[in-house]
Amino acid sequence: MNDIRRTILWVIFGFSLVLLWDKWQIHNGRKPTFFPTPEVTAQAPAETVGTDTGLPAASANPAATANASNVPGTAAADAAPAAAREKLTVASDLLRLTFDSEGASLVGAELLKYADQDDKTKAIKLLDESANRVYVAQTGLIGGNFPTHKTAMTLKPGPRELADGQNELNVVFESPDLGGIKLVKTWTLKRGDYAIGLKQEVVNTGSAAVNPQLYLQLTRDGNKPPGESSFYSTFTGPAVYTEAKKYHKVDFKDIENGKTDSVDKSADNGYVAMVQHYFASAWLLPPGTQRDIYVRKAGSNLYSVGEITHLGEIAPGQSKSIDARLFVGPQIEKTLESIAPGLELVKDYGWVTILAKPLYWLLDKLHSFIGNWGWSIVALVLLLKIAFYWLNAKAYSSMAKMKAINPRIMEMRERLKDKPQQMQQEMMRIYREEKVNPMGGCFPIVIQIPVFIALYWVLLSSVEIRNAPWIGWIHDLSVPDPFFILPVLMTLSSLLQTALNPAPPDPMQAKMMWIMPLMFSVMFFFFPAGLVLYWLTNNVLSIAQQWIINTRMGVPPQFNLPKFK
């Protein structure tokens, strides 16, 4: 009876861990792993951006409320002179960008160093405005009938591609006079830089002083990025960083429900961003620039994150300009750290950040010597096993002792199977005599779990693993093994580990020990090859260490095969 009770408690405990993990995923802005909820996947046509992306008034300026009717998408904004809408493509060594003459908005960004997951001959598109996807960067002015991202703008002549020996390329757009203001946007691409410069000069062409506010926003649909797996969860959506509240993600569902209070509403530092697996975009204003921050629903399955800054009064004939940067690129920690404080946090490790960062640093250092990300993963796991050698040795020694006395335990259980209370007392007596702690093999392993969870997130989050080959048939460590060789080996190694461990006295628990690794291994058939390689390496090294310790302690390795009836 006690054994059945213990088995039920173990099942409840395991199920509770699954539920807690899913709740933790949701708390950190990720989708649940085991019990996913249906998500909105309605396609957003590109035209929606132009008709339904109004801006909130700047909260710090009471006058902005009165000008709410002049935000983009209203009749006042649409009063701009008619002009043909054109798309312009420019390129640097890292980026191929597409600008729309309507508002001089950035409506396309291809990362030339990163191949598309489905078609390796093409570069991945991060920003896009098409029939099935919307992800764009927009800027403009509010506070009057001023130029917005809906205003037709004129492109100035100039080069469209960064030439050999050239380090900088400028693309200039100019708006017509609207409300006594002309807006000049100068986009600047630099060689080797994913941060695009944007200088916006506001010229008062009228006869009265004006007081405009400048907005910068990122707008995208709520769909998952193409190629995302359903078997592990990564965050997609807006994020805001300020020194006061640090880094906060906002789920699309929370925006739908108006739950955006977790982010700062105003600051003079930080950034707003759109984040997805491996890549991100972020608007960066100069430090010390006061701005109001907003996260909002912009239309059907469309969401915006942005900031509004006040330019102050501009007298007739005068002008003011503000420099900003738009990061559009991969989540490479060293690159992000060099661009702006806190930007590296878009590569989000969640609650294991304190462990994940040094692990990534070590993995990166190993790669600088080895030159192959697959072998670097193997080397990192080997170093971790060496670091935890004595903890593991303690666990395996305890398991070896348990295995040595297992025949006595089984004989005693059979002899006293009708006397459960006496059986428990006899079992505890044997443990005391042999100086065996039944939990001694678990505690040292439990201590290491956060480290290996952190390594899991490092491998899942690192864009360097994307399209990185290992050996033979593994051409991309970020996608599942095409022939399932690694998952099969991982499953076999898990079963071998189970066979080497002492069998629990309770037959039901013994069966569960075999069933759980099989159930757990199913997920690995859909996990990225890099994650499976890490787990397989850990299993093989654990088996080797356990085998050596058992042999040294005079407990020859024996396989405890399951007995299913």
Coordinates of C-alpha atoms in Angstrom, one line a residue:
M1 CA 0.0 0.0 0.0
N2 CA 2.8 2.4 0.9
D3 CA 4.5 1.7 -2.5
I4 CA 1.3 2.5 -4.4
R5 CA 1.0 5.7 -2.3
R6 CA 4.6 6.7 -3.1
T7 CA 4.1 6.0 -6.8
I8 CA 1.0 8.2 -6.9
L9 CA 2.9 11.0 -5.1
W10 CA 5.7 10.7 -7.6
V11 CA 3.3 11.0 -10.5
I12 CA 1.6 14.0 -8.9
F13 CA 5.0 15.6 -8.2
G14 CA 6.1 15.1 -11.8
F15 CA 2.9 16.5 -13.2
S16 CA 3.2 19.5 -10.9
L17 CA 6.6 20.2 -12.2
V18 CA 5.2 20.1 -15.7
L19 CA 2.5 22.6 -14.8
L20 CA 5.0 24.9 -12.9
W21 CA 7.3 24.9 -15.9
D22 CA 4.5 25.9 -18.3
K23 CA 3.4 28.7 -15.9
W24 CA 7.0 29.8 -15.7
Q25 CA 7.2 29.9 -19.5
I26 CA 4.1 32.1 -19.6
H27 CA 5.4 34.4 -16.8
N28 CA 8.6 35.0 -18.9
G29 CA 6.7 35.9 -22.0
R30 CA 7.1 32.6 -23.7
K31 CA 4.4 30.2 -24.9
P32 CA 3.7 27.1 -22.7
T33 CA 5.8 24.0 -23.7
F34 CA 3.4 21.2 -22.8
F35 CA -0.1 22.7 -22.9
P36 CA 0.0 25.4 -25.6
T37 CA -3.0 27.6 -26.1
P38 CA -4.3 28.6 -29.5
E39 CA -2.8 31.7 -30.9
V40 CA -4.0 34.3 -33.3
T41 CA -2.6 33.5 -36.7
A42 CA -4.8 35.7 -38.9
Q43 CA -2.8 37.2 -41.8
A44 CA -2.4 40.9 -41.8
P45 CA -2.4 42.5 -45.3
A46 CA 0.2 45.1 -45.9
E47 CA -2.4 47.8 -46.5
T48 CA -3.5 47.7 -42.9
V49 CA -0.3 49.5 -41.9
G50 CA -1.3 52.5 -43.8
T51 CA -4.9 52.8 -42.6
D52 CA -4.9 51.7 -39.0
T53 CA -1.7 52.7 -37.2
G54 CA -2.6 55.8 -35.3
L55 CA -0.4 56.9 -32.4
P56 CA -1.3 57.7 -28.8
A57 CA -0.8 61.3 -27.7
A58 CA 2.4 62.0 -25.8
S59 CA 1.4 61.8 -22.2
A60 CA 3.9 64.2 -20.9
N61 CA 2.5 67.1 -23.0
P62 CA -1.1 68.1 -22.4
A63 CA -1.2 69.8 -25.8
A64 CA -0.7 66.4 -27.4
T65 CA -4.2 65.3 -26.3
A66 CA -5.8 68.2 -28.2
N67 CA -3.9 67.1 -31.4
A68 CA -5.0 63.4 -31.2
S69 CA -7.0 63.9 -34.4
N70 CA -3.8 64.6 -36.3
V71 CA -2.2 61.3 -35.7
P72 CA -1.3 59.1 -38.7
G73 CA -4.2 57.5 -40.5
T74 CA -6.7 60.4 -39.9
A75 CA -8.1 62.7 -42.5
A76 CA -5.6 65.5 -41.5
A77 CA -2.7 63.2 -42.1
D78 CA -4.1 62.0 -45.4
A79 CA -4.3 65.6 -46.7
A80 CA -0.7 65.4 -48.0
P81 CA -0.2 66.1 -51.7
A82 CA -0.8 63.0 -53.8
A83 CA 2.4 61.4 -55.2
A84 CA 3.3 58.0 -56.7
R85 CA 4.3 55.5 -54.1
E86 CA 7.7 54.1 -54.8
K87 CA 9.9 51.4 -53.2
L88 CA 13.7 52.0 -53.1
T89 CA 16.3 49.3 -52.3
V90 CA 19.7 50.2 -51.0
A91 CA 22.5 47.8 -49.7
S92 CA 25.5 47.7 -47.5
D93 CA 27.8 44.8 -46.8
L94 CA 25.4 43.5 -44.2
L95 CA 22.0 44.7 -45.1
R96 CA 19.7 45.1 -48.1
L97 CA 17.0 47.6 -47.1
T98 CA 13.7 48.6 -48.8
F99 CA 12.3 52.1 -48.2
D100 CA 8.8 53.3 -49.0
S101 CA 8.5 56.8 -50.3
E102 CA 5.3 57.0 -48.2
G103 CA 6.8 58.3 -45.0
A104 CA 10.3 57.2 -45.9
S105 CA 9.5 54.1 -43.8
L106 CA 11.7 51.1 -43.7
V107 CA 9.5 48.3 -45.0
G108 CA 12.1 45.6 -45.8
A109 CA 15.4 44.4 -44.3
E110 CA 17.4 41.4 -45.5
L111 CA 20.4 40.2 -43.4
L112 CA 22.9 39.3 -46.1
K113 CA 25.1 37.2 -43.8
Y114 CA 22.2 34.9 -42.7
A115 CA 20.5 32.5 -45.0
D116 CA 16.7 31.9 -45.0
Q117 CA 15.9 28.8 -43.1
D118 CA 13.8 27.3 -46.0
D119 CA 15.8 28.5 -49.0
K120 CA 19.5 28.7 -48.2
T121 CA 20.2 30.6 -51.5
K122 CA 18.3 33.6 -50.2
A123 CA 19.0 36.0 -47.3
I124 CA 16.6 36.0 -44.4
K125 CA 14.1 38.8 -44.4
L126 CA 13.6 40.4 -40.9
L127 CA 11.5 43.4 -41.8
D128 CA 8.9 42.8 -44.5
E129 CA 5.7 44.3 -45.9
S130 CA 3.9 41.8 -48.0
A131 CA 0.5 40.1 -48.3
N132 CA 1.3 37.6 -45.5
R133 CA 3.7 39.6 -43.3
V134 CA 4.0 43.0 -41.7
Y135 CA 7.1 44.2 -39.8
V136 CA 8.1 47.8 -40.5
A137 CA 9.9 50.8 -38.9
Q138 CA 8.1 54.1 -39.1
T139 CA 8.6 57.7 -37.9
G140 CA 6.9 61.0 -38.2
L141 CA 5.5 64.1 -36.4
I142 CA 2.4 64.7 -34.3
G143 CA 1.0 67.7 -32.5
G144 CA -0.4 69.3 -35.7
N145 CA -1.0 68.7 -39.4
F146 CA 2.6 67.7 -39.8
P147 CA 4.4 65.0 -41.9
T148 CA 3.8 61.5 -40.7
H149 CA 4.7 58.0 -41.9
K150 CA 1.6 58.4 -44.2
T151 CA 3.1 61.5 -46.0
A152 CA 4.4 61.1 -49.5
M153 CA 8.1 62.1 -49.5
T154 CA 10.6 62.9 -52.2
L155 CA 13.8 60.9 -52.6
K156 CA 17.0 62.9 -53.2
P157 CA 19.4 61.6 -55.9
G158 CA 22.4 59.6 -54.7
P159 CA 24.1 56.2 -54.7
R160 CA 22.1 53.1 -53.7
E161 CA 24.9 50.7 -52.8
L162 CA 27.9 50.9 -50.5
A163 CA 30.8 50.9 -53.0
D164 CA 34.2 49.3 -52.4
G165 CA 36.3 51.5 -50.2
Q166 CA 33.2 53.5 -49.1
N167 CA 32.3 53.3 -45.4
E168 CA 29.0 55.3 -45.4
L169 CA 25.9 55.6 -47.5
N170 CA 23.3 58.3 -47.1
V171 CA 19.7 58.1 -48.3
V172 CA 17.7 61.4 -48.1
F173 CA 14.0 61.9 -48.2
E174 CA 12.2 65.2 -48.0
S175 CA 8.5 65.9 -47.2
P176 CA 6.4 68.7 -48.6
D177 CA 5.4 71.6 -46.4
L178 CA 2.7 70.5 -44.0
G179 CA 1.4 72.7 -41.2
G180 CA 4.3 75.0 -41.7
I181 CA 6.8 72.2 -41.3
K182 CA 9.2 70.3 -43.6
L183 CA 10.7 67.1 -42.5
V184 CA 14.0 65.8 -43.9
K185 CA 15.0 62.2 -43.1
T186 CA 18.6 61.1 -43.7
W187 CA 19.1 57.3 -43.4
T188 CA 22.8 56.3 -43.0
L189 CA 24.2 52.8 -43.6
K190 CA 27.7 52.1 -42.4
R191 CA 30.0 49.3 -43.3
G192 CA 30.0 46.4 -40.8
D193 CA 27.2 48.0 -38.8
Y194 CA 23.7 46.7 -38.1
A195 CA 22.7 50.0 -36.5
I196 CA 21.3 52.3 -39.2
G197 CA 21.5 56.0 -38.5
L198 CA 18.5 58.3 -38.9
K199 CA 18.8 62.1 -38.7
Q200 CA 15.4 63.8 -38.8
E201 CA 15.6 67.6 -39.4
V202 CA 12.4 69.6 -38.7
V203 CA 12.3 72.9 -40.5
N204 CA 9.7 75.6 -39.7
T205 CA 8.7 77.0 -43.1
G206 CA 5.7 78.9 -41.7
S207 CA 5.2 82.3 -40.1
A208 CA 4.4 81.1 -36.5
A209 CA 6.2 79.0 -34.0
V210 CA 5.5 75.3 -33.9
N211 CA 5.8 72.7 -31.2
P212 CA 5.9 69.2 -32.8
Q213 CA 6.6 65.8 -31.2
L214 CA 8.6 63.2 -33.0
Y215 CA 7.6 59.5 -32.9
L216 CA 9.5 56.4 -33.7
Q217 CA 7.7 53.0 -33.8
L218 CA 8.0 49.4 -34.8
T219 CA 4.9 47.7 -36.1
R220 CA 4.5 44.0 -36.8
D221 CA 1.8 41.3 -37.0
G222 CA 1.3 38.8 -34.2
N223 CA 2.2 35.7 -36.2
K224 CA 5.1 33.4 -35.3
P225 CA 8.2 33.9 -37.4
P226 CA 8.5 31.5 -40.3
G227 CA 10.1 28.2 -39.5
E228 CA 9.5 28.3 -35.7
S229 CA 9.1 25.0 -34.0
S230 CA 6.0 23.9 -32.1
F231 CA 8.1 21.7 -29.7
Y232 CA 10.0 24.5 -28.0
S233 CA 9.0 28.0 -27.2
T234 CA 10.7 31.3 -27.8
F235 CA 9.4 34.8 -27.3
T236 CA 8.1 37.0 -30.2
G237 CA 6.9 40.5 -29.5
P238 CA 7.6 44.0 -28.2
A239 CA 10.2 44.7 -25.5
V240 CA 11.1 47.9 -23.6
Y241 CA 14.3 48.6 -21.7
T242 CA 14.9 51.5 -19.3
E243 CA 17.4 51.9 -16.5
A244 CA 14.6 52.2 -14.0
K245 CA 12.6 49.1 -14.8
K246 CA 15.2 47.2 -16.8
Y247 CA 14.1 44.8 -19.5
H248 CA 10.4 43.9 -20.0
K249 CA 8.7 41.8 -22.7
V250 CA 5.1 42.3 -23.5
D251 CA 3.1 39.4 -25.0
F252 CA 0.7 40.1 -27.8
K253 CA -2.1 38.7 -25.8
D254 CA -1.3 41.2 -23.0
I255 CA -1.5 44.0 -25.5
E256 CA -4.9 42.7 -26.6
N257 CA -6.1 42.8 -23.0
G258 CA -4.5 46.2 -22.2
K259 CA -2.0 44.8 -19.8
T260 CA 1.0 46.9 -20.6
D261 CA 1.7 48.5 -17.2
S262 CA 4.9 46.5 -16.7
V263 CA 6.9 48.9 -18.9
D264 CA 8.0 52.5 -18.1
K265 CA 5.8 55.2 -19.7
S266 CA 8.5 57.8 -19.8
A267 CA 12.3 57.9 -19.5
D268 CA 15.4 59.6 -20.8
N269 CA 17.3 56.4 -21.6
G270 CA 16.8 52.9 -23.0
Y271 CA 15.1 51.6 -26.1
V272 CA 12.0 50.0 -27.6
A273 CA 12.4 46.8 -29.6
M274 CA 10.7 44.0 -31.4
V275 CA 12.2 40.6 -30.5
Q276 CA 12.0 37.2 -32.1
H277 CA 14.1 34.0 -32.1
Y278 CA 17.7 34.9 -33.0
F279 CA 16.9 38.4 -34.3
A280 CA 15.7 41.8 -33.2
S281 CA 15.0 45.4 -34.1
A282 CA 15.3 48.4 -31.8
W283 CA 14.9 52.2 -31.8
L284 CA 17.8 54.0 -30.0
L285 CA 17.5 57.6 -29.1
P286 CA 20.6 59.5 -27.7
P287 CA 21.0 59.1 -23.9
G288 CA 19.4 61.9 -22.0
T289 CA 16.6 62.4 -24.6
Q290 CA 13.3 62.5 -22.8
R291 CA 10.7 60.3 -24.4
D292 CA 7.3 58.8 -23.8
I293 CA 6.9 55.1 -24.4
Y294 CA 3.9 53.2 -25.6
V295 CA 2.9 49.6 -26.5
R296 CA -0.4 49.3 -28.3
K297 CA -2.6 47.4 -30.7
A298 CA -2.4 49.1 -34.1
G299 CA -5.0 47.1 -36.0
S300 CA -6.3 43.7 -36.7
N301 CA -3.4 41.4 -35.6
L302 CA -1.0 44.4 -35.7
Y303 CA 1.0 45.7 -32.7
S304 CA 3.3 48.7 -32.2
V305 CA 5.9 49.6 -29.7
G306 CA 7.3 53.1 -29.9
E307 CA 8.5 56.3 -28.3
I308 CA 7.6 60.0 -28.6
T309 CA 10.1 62.8 -27.9
H310 CA 9.3 66.5 -27.7
L311 CA 11.4 68.8 -29.9
G312 CA 10.4 72.0 -28.1
E313 CA 9.3 75.2 -29.8
I314 CA 10.7 75.9 -33.2
A315 CA 10.6 79.6 -34.3
P316 CA 9.8 80.6 -38.0
G317 CA 12.8 80.0 -40.3
Q318 CA 14.5 77.8 -37.6
S319 CA 15.1 74.1 -37.5
K320 CA 15.8 71.4 -35.1
S321 CA 17.2 67.9 -35.7
I322 CA 17.5 64.7 -33.7
D323 CA 19.7 61.7 -34.4
A324 CA 18.5 58.2 -33.7
R325 CA 19.6 54.7 -34.6
L326 CA 17.6 51.7 -35.7
F327 CA 19.2 48.3 -34.9
V328 CA 18.1 45.6 -37.3
G329 CA 20.2 42.4 -36.9
P330 CA 21.2 39.2 -35.2
Q331 CA 21.3 38.7 -31.4
I332 CA 25.1 38.5 -31.1
E333 CA 25.9 39.5 -27.5
K334 CA 29.2 41.2 -28.2
T335 CA 27.7 43.3 -31.0
L336 CA 24.6 44.2 -29.0
E337 CA 26.7 45.3 -26.0
S338 CA 28.8 47.6 -28.2
I339 CA 25.8 49.4 -29.6
A340 CA 23.8 50.4 -26.5
P341 CA 23.6 49.7 -22.8
G342 CA 21.1 46.8 -22.1
L343 CA 20.6 46.0 -25.8
E344 CA 22.2 42.5 -25.2
L345 CA 19.1 41.7 -23.1
V346 CA 17.0 41.1 -26.2
K347 CA 18.9 37.8 -26.2
D348 CA 16.8 36.6 -23.3
Y349 CA 17.9 33.8 -21.0
G350 CA 15.1 34.4 -18.4
W351 CA 15.8 33.4 -14.8
V352 CA 19.0 31.6 -15.6
T353 CA 20.8 34.7 -17.1
I354 CA 23.4 34.8 -14.3
L355 CA 24.5 31.3 -15.3
A356 CA 23.9 31.5 -19.0
K357 CA 26.1 34.5 -19.7
P358 CA 29.3 32.9 -18.4
L359 CA 28.4 29.7 -20.2
Y360 CA 28.0 31.6 -23.5
W361 CA 31.3 33.4 -22.9
L362 CA 33.0 30.1 -22.4
L363 CA 31.3 28.5 -25.5
D364 CA 32.4 31.5 -27.6
K365 CA 36.0 31.2 -26.4
L366 CA 36.0 27.5 -27.2
H367 CA 34.8 28.2 -30.7
S368 CA 37.5 30.8 -31.2
F369 CA 40.0 28.0 -30.7
I370 CA 38.1 25.0 -32.2
G371 CA 36.4 26.8 -35.1
N372 CA 33.4 24.4 -35.1
W373 CA 30.3 25.1 -33.0
G374 CA 29.4 21.4 -32.8
W375 CA 32.8 20.4 -31.3
S376 CA 32.7 23.5 -29.1
I377 CA 29.4 22.2 -27.6
V378 CA 31.1 18.8 -27.0
A379 CA 34.1 20.6 -25.4
L380 CA 31.9 22.8 -23.2
V381 CA 29.9 19.8 -21.8
L382 CA 33.2 18.0 -21.2
L383 CA 34.5 20.9 -19.2
L384 CA 31.3 21.0 -17.2
K385 CA 31.5 17.3 -16.4
I386 CA 35.1 17.9 -15.2
A387 CA 34.0 20.8 -13.0
F388 CA 31.2 18.7 -11.5
Y389 CA 33.3 15.5 -11.3
W390 CA 33.4 15.2 -7.6
L391 CA 29.7 15.9 -7.2
N392 CA 28.8 13.3 -9.8
A393 CA 31.3 10.9 -8.2
K394 CA 29.4 11.3 -4.9
A395 CA 26.1 10.6 -6.6
Y396 CA 27.4 7.6 -8.6
S397 CA 29.1 6.1 -5.4
S398 CA 25.7 6.3 -3.6
M399 CA 24.0 4.6 -6.6
A400 CA 26.7 1.9 -6.6
K401 CA 26.1 1.2 -2.9
M402 CA 22.4 1.0 -3.5
K403 CA 23.0 -1.4 -6.4
A404 CA 25.2 -3.6 -4.1
I405 CA 22.5 -4.0 -1.5
N406 CA 19.7 -4.2 -3.9
P407 CA 19.5 -8.1 -3.8
R408 CA 19.1 -7.9 0.0
I409 CA 16.3 -5.3 -0.4
M410 CA 14.5 -7.4 -3.0
E411 CA 14.7 -10.6 -0.9
M412 CA 13.5 -8.7 2.2
R413 CA 10.6 -7.2 0.3
E414 CA 9.5 -10.6 -1.0
R415 CA 9.8 -12.1 2.5
L416 CA 7.8 -9.3 4.2
K417 CA 5.4 -8.3 1.4
D418 CA 2.4 -9.0 3.7
K419 CA 3.9 -6.9 6.5
P420 CA 4.4 -3.4 5.1
Q421 CA 5.2 -1.6 8.3
Q422 CA 7.9 -4.2 9.3
M423 CA 9.2 -4.1 5.7
Q424 CA 9.8 -0.3 6.0
Q425 CA 11.6 -0.7 9.4
E426 CA 13.8 -3.5 8.0
M427 CA 14.6 -1.5 4.9
M428 CA 15.7 1.5 7.1
R429 CA 17.8 -0.9 9.2
I430 CA 19.7 -2.2 6.1
Y431 CA 20.3 1.4 5.0
R432 CA 21.7 2.4 8.4
E433 CA 23.9 -0.8 8.6
E434 CA 25.3 -0.2 5.1
K435 CA 25.6 3.5 5.5
V436 CA 23.5 4.2 2.4
N437 CA 21.4 7.3 1.9
P438 CA 18.6 6.5 -0.7
M439 CA 18.6 10.2 -1.7
G440 CA 22.4 10.5 -1.9
G441 CA 22.4 9.9 -5.6
C442 CA 19.8 12.6 -6.3
F443 CA 21.1 15.7 -4.4
P444 CA 24.4 16.2 -6.2
I445 CA 22.6 15.9 -9.5
V446 CA 19.8 18.3 -8.5
I447 CA 22.4 20.9 -7.7
Q448 CA 23.7 20.8 -11.4
I449 CA 20.2 21.1 -13.0
P450 CA 20.2 25.0 -13.2
V451 CA 23.6 24.9 -15.0
F452 CA 22.3 22.5 -17.6
I453 CA 19.1 24.4 -18.0
A454 CA 21.2 27.6 -18.6
L455 CA 23.2 25.7 -21.2
Y456 CA 20.0 24.6 -22.9
W457 CA 18.9 28.3 -23.2
V458 CA 22.4 29.3 -24.4
L459 CA 22.2 26.8 -27.3
L460 CA 18.6 27.6 -28.1
S461 CA 19.1 31.4 -28.1
S462 CA 22.5 31.7 -29.8
V463 CA 22.2 32.8 -33.5
E464 CA 25.8 31.6 -34.1
I465 CA 24.4 28.0 -34.0
R466 CA 22.0 28.9 -36.9
N467 CA 23.2 27.4 -40.2
A468 CA 26.3 26.1 -38.4
P469 CA 27.5 22.6 -39.5
W470 CA 29.0 20.0 -37.3
I471 CA 30.0 16.7 -39.1
G472 CA 28.7 14.7 -42.1
W473 CA 24.9 14.9 -42.2
I474 CA 24.6 17.7 -39.7
H475 CA 24.6 20.9 -41.8
D476 CA 22.7 23.1 -39.4
L477 CA 22.8 22.7 -35.6
S478 CA 19.7 24.9 -35.2
V479 CA 17.3 22.5 -36.9
P480 CA 16.4 18.9 -36.2
D481 CA 18.7 16.1 -37.3
P482 CA 17.4 15.2 -40.8
F483 CA 18.0 11.5 -40.3
F484 CA 17.2 11.3 -36.6
I485 CA 20.5 9.7 -35.8
L486 CA 21.4 11.9 -32.8
P487 CA 17.9 11.6 -31.2
V488 CA 18.1 7.8 -31.6
L489 CA 21.5 7.7 -30.0
M490 CA 20.3 10.0 -27.2
T491 CA 17.4 7.7 -26.5
L492 CA 19.6 4.6 -26.4
S493 CA 22.0 6.4 -24.1
S494 CA 19.2 7.4 -21.8
L495 CA 18.0 3.8 -21.6
L496 CA 21.5 2.6 -21.0
Q497 CA 21.8 5.0 -18.1
T498 CA 18.5 3.7 -16.7
A499 CA 19.8 0.1 -17.0
L500 CA 23.0 1.0 -15.0
N501 CA 21.1 2.6 -12.2
P502 CA 19.8 0.5 -9.3
A503 CA 16.3 -0.7 -9.8
P504 CA 13.8 0.7 -7.3
P505 CA 12.4 -1.9 -5.0
D506 CA 8.8 -1.1 -6.0
P507 CA 7.9 -2.7 -9.4
M508 CA 5.7 0.2 -10.4
Q509 CA 8.5 2.7 -9.8
A510 CA 10.9 0.4 -11.8
K511 CA 8.5 0.5 -14.8
M512 CA 8.2 4.3 -14.5
M513 CA 12.0 4.5 -14.6
W514 CA 11.9 3.0 -18.1
I515 CA 8.8 4.7 -19.4
M516 CA 9.8 8.3 -18.5
P517 CA 13.1 8.3 -20.5
L518 CA 11.2 7.0 -23.5
M519 CA 8.5 9.7 -23.2
F520 CA 11.1 12.4 -22.6
S521 CA 13.2 11.3 -25.6
V522 CA 10.3 11.8 -28.0
M523 CA 10.7 15.6 -27.8
F524 CA 14.3 15.3 -28.9
F525 CA 13.3 14.1 -32.3
F526 CA 12.0 17.6 -32.9
F527 CA 14.7 19.6 -31.1
P528 CA 17.6 21.4 -32.8
A529 CA 20.5 19.1 -33.5
G530 CA 22.8 21.3 -31.3
L531 CA 20.6 20.7 -28.2
V532 CA 20.4 17.0 -28.9
L533 CA 24.2 16.9 -29.3
Y534 CA 24.7 18.6 -25.9
W535 CA 22.4 16.1 -24.2
L536 CA 23.9 13.1 -25.9
T537 CA 27.4 14.2 -24.9
N538 CA 26.3 14.7 -21.3
N539 CA 24.7 11.2 -21.3
V540 CA 27.8 9.5 -22.8
L541 CA 30.2 11.2 -20.3
S542 CA 27.8 10.3 -17.4
I543 CA 27.7 6.7 -18.4
A544 CA 31.5 6.5 -18.7
Q545 CA 31.9 8.1 -15.2
Q546 CA 29.3 5.8 -13.7
W547 CA 30.9 2.7 -15.2
I548 CA 34.3 3.6 -13.9
I549 CA 33.1 4.4 -10.3
N550 CA 31.0 1.2 -10.2
T551 CA 34.0 -0.9 -11.2
R552 CA 36.3 0.8 -8.7
M553 CA 33.7 0.1 -5.9
G554 CA 33.6 -3.6 -6.8
V555 CA 30.1 -3.4 -8.2
P556 CA 30.5 -4.5 -11.8
P557 CA 28.1 -2.8 -14.2
Q558 CA 25.0 -4.8 -14.6
F559 CA 22.0 -4.0 -16.8
N560 CA 18.7 -3.9 -14.8
L561 CA 16.4 -4.7 -17.7
P562 CA 12.7 -4.0 -17.2
K563 CA 10.2 -6.7 -16.3
F564 CA 6.8 -5.8 -17.7
K565 CA 3.9 -8.1 -17.1

